[in-house]
Coordinates of C-alpha atoms in Angstrom, one line a residue:
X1 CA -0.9 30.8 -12.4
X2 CA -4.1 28.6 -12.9
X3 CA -7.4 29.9 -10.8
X4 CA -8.1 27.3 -8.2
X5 CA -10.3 26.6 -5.4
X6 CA -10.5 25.1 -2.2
X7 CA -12.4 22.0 -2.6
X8 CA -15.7 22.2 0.5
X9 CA -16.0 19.1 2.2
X10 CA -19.3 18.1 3.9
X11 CA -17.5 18.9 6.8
X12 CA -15.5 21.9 6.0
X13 CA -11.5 22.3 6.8
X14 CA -11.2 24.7 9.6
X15 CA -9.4 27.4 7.5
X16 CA -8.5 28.9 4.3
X17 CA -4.9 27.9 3.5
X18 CA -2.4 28.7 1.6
X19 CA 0.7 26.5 0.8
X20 CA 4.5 27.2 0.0
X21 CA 5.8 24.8 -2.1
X22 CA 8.9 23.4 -2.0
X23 CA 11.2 20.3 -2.9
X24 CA 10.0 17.2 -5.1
X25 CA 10.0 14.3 -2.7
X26 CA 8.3 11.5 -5.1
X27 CA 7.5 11.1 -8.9
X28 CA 5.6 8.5 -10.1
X29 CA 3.6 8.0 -13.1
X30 CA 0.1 9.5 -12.5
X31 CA 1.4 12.0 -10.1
X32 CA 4.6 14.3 -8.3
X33 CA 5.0 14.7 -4.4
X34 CA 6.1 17.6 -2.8
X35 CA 7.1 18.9 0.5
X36 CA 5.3 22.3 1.0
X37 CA 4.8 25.0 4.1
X38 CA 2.0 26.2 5.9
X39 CA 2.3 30.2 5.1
X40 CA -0.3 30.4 8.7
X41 CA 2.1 28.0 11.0
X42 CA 4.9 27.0 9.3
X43 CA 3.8 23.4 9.1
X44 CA 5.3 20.9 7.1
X45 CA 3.5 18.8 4.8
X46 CA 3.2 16.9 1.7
X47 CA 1.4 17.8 -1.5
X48 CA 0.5 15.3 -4.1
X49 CA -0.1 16.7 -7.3
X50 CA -2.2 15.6 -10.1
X51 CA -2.5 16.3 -13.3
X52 CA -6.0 15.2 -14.7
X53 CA -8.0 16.1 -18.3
X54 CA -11.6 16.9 -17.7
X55 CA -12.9 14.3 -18.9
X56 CA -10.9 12.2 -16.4
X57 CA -12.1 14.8 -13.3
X58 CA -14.5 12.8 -11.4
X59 CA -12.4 9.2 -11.1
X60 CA -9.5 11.8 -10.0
X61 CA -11.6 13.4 -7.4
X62 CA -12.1 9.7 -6.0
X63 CA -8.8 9.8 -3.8
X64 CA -10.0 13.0 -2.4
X65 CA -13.3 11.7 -1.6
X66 CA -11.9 8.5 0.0
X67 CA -9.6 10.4 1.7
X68 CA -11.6 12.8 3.5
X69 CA -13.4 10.5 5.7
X70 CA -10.3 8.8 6.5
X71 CA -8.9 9.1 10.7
X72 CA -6.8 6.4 11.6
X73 CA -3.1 6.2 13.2
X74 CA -1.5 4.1 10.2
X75 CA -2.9 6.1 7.1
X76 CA -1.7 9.4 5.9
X77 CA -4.0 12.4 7.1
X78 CA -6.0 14.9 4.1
X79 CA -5.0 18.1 5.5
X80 CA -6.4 20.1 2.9
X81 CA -7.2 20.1 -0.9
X82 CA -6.9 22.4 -3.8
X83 CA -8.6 22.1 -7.5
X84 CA -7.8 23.9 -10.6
X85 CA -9.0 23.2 -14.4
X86 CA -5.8 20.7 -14.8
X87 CA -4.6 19.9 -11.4
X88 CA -6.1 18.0 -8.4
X89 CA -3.8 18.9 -5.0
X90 CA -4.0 16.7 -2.2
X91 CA -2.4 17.9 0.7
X92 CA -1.4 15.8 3.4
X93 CA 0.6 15.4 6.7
X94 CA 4.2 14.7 5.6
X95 CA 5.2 10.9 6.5
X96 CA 9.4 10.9 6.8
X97 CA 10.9 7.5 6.9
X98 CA 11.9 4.8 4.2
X99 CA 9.5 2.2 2.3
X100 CA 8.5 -0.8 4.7
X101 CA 11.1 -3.2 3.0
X102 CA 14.0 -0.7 2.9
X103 CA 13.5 -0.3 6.4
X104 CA 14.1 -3.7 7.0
X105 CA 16.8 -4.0 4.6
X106 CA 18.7 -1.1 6.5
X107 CA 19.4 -3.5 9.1
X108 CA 21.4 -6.3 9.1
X109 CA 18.8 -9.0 10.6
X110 CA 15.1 -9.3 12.0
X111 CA 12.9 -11.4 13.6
X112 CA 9.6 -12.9 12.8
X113 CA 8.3 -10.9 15.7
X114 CA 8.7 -7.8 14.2
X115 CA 7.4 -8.7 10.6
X116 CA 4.2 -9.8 12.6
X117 CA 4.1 -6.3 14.1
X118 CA 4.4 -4.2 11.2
X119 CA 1.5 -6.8 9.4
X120 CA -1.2 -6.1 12.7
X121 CA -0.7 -2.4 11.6
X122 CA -1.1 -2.9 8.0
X123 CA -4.1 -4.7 9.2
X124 CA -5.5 -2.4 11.2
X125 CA -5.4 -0.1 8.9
X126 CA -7.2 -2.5 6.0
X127 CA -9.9 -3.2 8.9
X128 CA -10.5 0.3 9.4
X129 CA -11.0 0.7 5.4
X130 CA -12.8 -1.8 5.0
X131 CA -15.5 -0.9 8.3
X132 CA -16.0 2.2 5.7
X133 CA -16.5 0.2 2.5
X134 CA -13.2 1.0 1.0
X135 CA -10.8 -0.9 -0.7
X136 CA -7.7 0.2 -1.0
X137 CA -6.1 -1.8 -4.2
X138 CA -2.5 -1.1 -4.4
X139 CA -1.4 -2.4 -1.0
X140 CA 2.2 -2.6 -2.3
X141 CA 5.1 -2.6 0.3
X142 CA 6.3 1.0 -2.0
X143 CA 3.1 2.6 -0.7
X144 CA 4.3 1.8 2.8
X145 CA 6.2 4.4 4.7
X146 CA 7.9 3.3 8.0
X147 CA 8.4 6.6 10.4
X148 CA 9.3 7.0 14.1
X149 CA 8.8 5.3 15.9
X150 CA 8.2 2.5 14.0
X151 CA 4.7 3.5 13.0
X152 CA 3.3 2.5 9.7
X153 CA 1.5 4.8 7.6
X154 CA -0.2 3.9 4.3
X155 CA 0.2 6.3 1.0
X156 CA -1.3 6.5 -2.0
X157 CA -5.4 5.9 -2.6
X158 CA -4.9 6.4 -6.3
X159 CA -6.5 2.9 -6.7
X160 CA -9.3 3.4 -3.8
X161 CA -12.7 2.4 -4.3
X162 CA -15.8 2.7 -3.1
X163 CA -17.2 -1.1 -2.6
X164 CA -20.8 -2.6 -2.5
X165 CA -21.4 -6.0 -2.9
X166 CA -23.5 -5.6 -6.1
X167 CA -20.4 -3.3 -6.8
X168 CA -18.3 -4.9 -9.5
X169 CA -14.9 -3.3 -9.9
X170 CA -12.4 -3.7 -12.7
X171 CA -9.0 -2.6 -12.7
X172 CA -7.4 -1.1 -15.4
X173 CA -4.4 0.0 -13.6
X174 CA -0.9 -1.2 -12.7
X175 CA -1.3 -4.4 -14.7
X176 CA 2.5 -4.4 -14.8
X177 CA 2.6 -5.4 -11.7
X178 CA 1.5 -9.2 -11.9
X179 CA 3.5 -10.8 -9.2
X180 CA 1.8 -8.6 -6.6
X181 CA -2.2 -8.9 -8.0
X182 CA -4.8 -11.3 -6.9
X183 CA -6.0 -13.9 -9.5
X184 CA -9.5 -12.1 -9.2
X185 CA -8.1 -9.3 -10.7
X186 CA -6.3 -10.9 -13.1
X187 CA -9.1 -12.7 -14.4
X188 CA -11.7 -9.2 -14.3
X189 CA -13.8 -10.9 -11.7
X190 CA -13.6 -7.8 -9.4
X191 CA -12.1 -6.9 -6.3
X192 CA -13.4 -7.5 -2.6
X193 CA -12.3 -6.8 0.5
X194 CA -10.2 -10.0 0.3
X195 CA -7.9 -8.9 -2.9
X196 CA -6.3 -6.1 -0.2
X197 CA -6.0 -9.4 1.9
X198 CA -3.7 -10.9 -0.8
X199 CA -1.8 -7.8 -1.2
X200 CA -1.4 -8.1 2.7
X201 CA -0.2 -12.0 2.2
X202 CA 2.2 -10.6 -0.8
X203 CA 3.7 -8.1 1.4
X204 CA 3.9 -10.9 4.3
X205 CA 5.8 -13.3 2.3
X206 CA 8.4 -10.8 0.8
X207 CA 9.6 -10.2 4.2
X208 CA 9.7 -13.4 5.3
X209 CA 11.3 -14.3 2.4
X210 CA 13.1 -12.1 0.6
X211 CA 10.8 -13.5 -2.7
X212 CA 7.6 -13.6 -4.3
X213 CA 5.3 -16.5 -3.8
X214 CA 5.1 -17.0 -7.6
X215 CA 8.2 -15.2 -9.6
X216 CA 6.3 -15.0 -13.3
X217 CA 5.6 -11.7 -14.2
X218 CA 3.8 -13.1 -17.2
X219 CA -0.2 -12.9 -16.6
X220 CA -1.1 -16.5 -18.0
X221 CA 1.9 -17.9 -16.4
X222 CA 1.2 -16.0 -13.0
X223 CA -2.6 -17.4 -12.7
X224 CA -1.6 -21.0 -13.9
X225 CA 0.6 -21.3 -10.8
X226 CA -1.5 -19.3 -8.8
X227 CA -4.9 -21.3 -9.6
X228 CA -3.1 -24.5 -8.4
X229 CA -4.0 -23.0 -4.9
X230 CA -1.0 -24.1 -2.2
X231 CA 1.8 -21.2 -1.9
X232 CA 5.3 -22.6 -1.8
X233 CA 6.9 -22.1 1.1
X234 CA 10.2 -23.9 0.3
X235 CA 10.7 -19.7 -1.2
X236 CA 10.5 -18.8 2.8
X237 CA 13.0 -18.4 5.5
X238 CA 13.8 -21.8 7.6
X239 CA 12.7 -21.5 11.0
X240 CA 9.4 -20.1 11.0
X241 CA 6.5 -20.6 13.4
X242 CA 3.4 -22.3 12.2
X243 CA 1.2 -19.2 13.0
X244 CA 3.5 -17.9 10.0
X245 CA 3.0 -20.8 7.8
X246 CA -0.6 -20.4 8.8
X247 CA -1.3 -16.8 7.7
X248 CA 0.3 -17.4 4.2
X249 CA -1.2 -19.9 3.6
X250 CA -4.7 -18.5 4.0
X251 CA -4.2 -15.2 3.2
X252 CA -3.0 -16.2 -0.1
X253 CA -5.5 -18.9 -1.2
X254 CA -6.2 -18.5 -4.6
X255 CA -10.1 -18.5 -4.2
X256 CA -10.9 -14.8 -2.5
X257 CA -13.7 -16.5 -0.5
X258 CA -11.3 -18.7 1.0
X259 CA -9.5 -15.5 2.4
X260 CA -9.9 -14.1 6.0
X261 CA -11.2 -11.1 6.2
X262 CA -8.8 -7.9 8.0
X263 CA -10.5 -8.6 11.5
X264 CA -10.4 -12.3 11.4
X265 CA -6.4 -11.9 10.6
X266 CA -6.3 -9.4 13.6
X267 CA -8.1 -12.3 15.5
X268 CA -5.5 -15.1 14.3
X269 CA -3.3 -17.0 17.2
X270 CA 0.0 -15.6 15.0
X271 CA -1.3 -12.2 15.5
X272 CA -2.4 -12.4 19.3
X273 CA 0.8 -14.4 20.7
X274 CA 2.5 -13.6 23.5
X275 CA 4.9 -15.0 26.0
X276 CA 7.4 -17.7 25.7
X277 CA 6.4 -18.3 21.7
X278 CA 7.0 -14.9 21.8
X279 CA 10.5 -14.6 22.8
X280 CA 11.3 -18.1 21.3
X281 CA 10.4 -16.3 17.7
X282 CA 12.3 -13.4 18.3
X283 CA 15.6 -15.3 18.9
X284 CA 15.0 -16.6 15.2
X285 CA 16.2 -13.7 12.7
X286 CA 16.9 -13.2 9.1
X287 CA 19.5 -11.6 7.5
X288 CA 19.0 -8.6 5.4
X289 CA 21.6 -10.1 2.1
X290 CA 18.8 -11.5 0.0
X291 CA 16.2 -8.9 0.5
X292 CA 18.5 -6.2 -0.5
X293 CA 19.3 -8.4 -3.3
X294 CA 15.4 -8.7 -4.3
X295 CA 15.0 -4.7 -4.0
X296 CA 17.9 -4.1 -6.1
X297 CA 16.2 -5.8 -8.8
X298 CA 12.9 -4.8 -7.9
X299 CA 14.0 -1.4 -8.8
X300 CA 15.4 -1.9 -11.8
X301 CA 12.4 -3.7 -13.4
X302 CA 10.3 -0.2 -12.0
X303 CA 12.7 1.8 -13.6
X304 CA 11.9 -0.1 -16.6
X305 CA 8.3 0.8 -16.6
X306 CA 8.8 4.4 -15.5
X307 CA 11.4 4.1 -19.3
X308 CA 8.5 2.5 -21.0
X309 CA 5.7 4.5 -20.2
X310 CA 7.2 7.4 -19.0
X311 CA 6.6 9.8 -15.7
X312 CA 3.2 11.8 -15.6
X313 CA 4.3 15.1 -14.9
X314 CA 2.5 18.9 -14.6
X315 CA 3.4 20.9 -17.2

């Protein structure tokens, strides 16, 4: 076995530990999840492995260091971390429950109401990270777990970043995935807080809509439509509220300044209604057909990248 180390905090875990581990839960192409045990308690968790060339060590060691001063009820908890000469292992509290849109697509309707539920804990979340000057930048519904009950939790800081606002950032990752990126990105501007709020807008109108706001998955193509600024909401569900309407709209405005920021969406009528509206949304519901539909597909273009690129796996 490889030496490895306990990576010291500025704030140290509370013990040594050592993990048992056990069965693959999640492969993806930069990393492997699995579940592993406590040897102390017995505790079940999740380890994410990975794999990393030296040279490559310190932007690695970023989700670590993001994740460390992260305490909040919708993002996975660092437990503990392990370093050897070719593996980072982050080990973290294990988050049972399907992907935010298979959950929905397990049933066979649901309301507005509960779409608006599951986005004010996403955006808590995003508020939270954002209070700490970190972006998350790969806000994808995939790296949003639905457990019981009905908490979200947010995976995955492989993208995280640090931000400043001399700061710029480039991304050089997951350019595959065009239909879910804002135009900033797509154009190396940088990200900003607001480029998690697209993602958020993304995420919104896929599950009120079973659909993306623009369906090109080419990156001129993508940005020509998406420059033109006004969403399309002919792709949405009939029957939504205009606090809906509302929060697409502006959370997917082309120009990032023209974006609300996490606390202002927290703060938007949509988000704070109760009562009558309330109940009057609820009675309006959408079946499940078409989103099943769009994961089906979904995951067979993803199993297309994992064929092209291949799965990043410790040897």
């Amino acid at each position: 076995e490889e030496d490895s180390e306990l990576i010291t905090p500025s704030e140290p875990f509370p013990t040594y530990q050592t993990f048992a581990f056990q069965t693959e839960i999640k492969r993806g192409r930069f990393s492997i999840v699995r579940q592993c045990r406590e040897k102390v308690t017995g505790k079940t968790l999740a380890a994410k492995i990975i794999p990393y060339w030296q040279e490559d060590k310190q932007t690695v060691l970023l989700e670590y260091l993001v994740l460390r001063k992260l305490h909040h009820t919708n993002i996975a908890q660092l437990k503990g971390a392990y370093i050897s000469p070719r593996h980072l292992v982050l080990i973290q509290e294990m988050c049972v429950g399907p992907e935010l849109l298979h959950s929905l697509a397990l049933r066979t309707s649901y309301s507005e109401v509960e779409v608006r539920d599951y986005l004010w804990q996403i955006l808590s979340a995003i508020e939270y990270l954002h209070a700490h000057n970190i972006l998350h930048l790969d806000l994808r519904s995939e790296n949003i777990i639905v457990t019981e009950p009905n908490l979200l939790k947010l995976l995955d800081f492989g993208n995280a970043q640090f931000y400043t606002q001399d700061k710029v950032i480039i991304m050089d990752k997951c350019m595959d995935y065009v239909e879910t990126m804002a135009p900033e990105l797509l154009t190396e501007q940088g990200a900003l807080p607001q480029t998690d709020i697209w993602s958020v807008g993304i995420t919104a109108f896929i599950m009120l809509s079973a659909n993306y706001p623009v369906s090109s998955d080419v990156p001129c193509e993508f940005l020509r439509v998406a420059r033109k600024g006004k969403v399309k909401l002919t792709r949405c569900y009939a029957g939504l509220s205009g606090g809906a309407v509302s929060f697409l709209q502006s959370t997917l405005c082309a120009n990032p300044w023209g974006r609300p920021s996490a606390s202002e969406c927290l703060q938007s009528p949509w988000l704070q209604e109760t009562g009558l509206d309330n109940r009057q949304q609820a009675l309006v519901t959408f079946p499940t057909t078409k989103l099943r539909n769009f994961l089906t597909e979904r995951e067979k273009k993803r199993g297309l990248l994992c064929s092209k690129y291949g799965l990043m796996v410790a040897q």
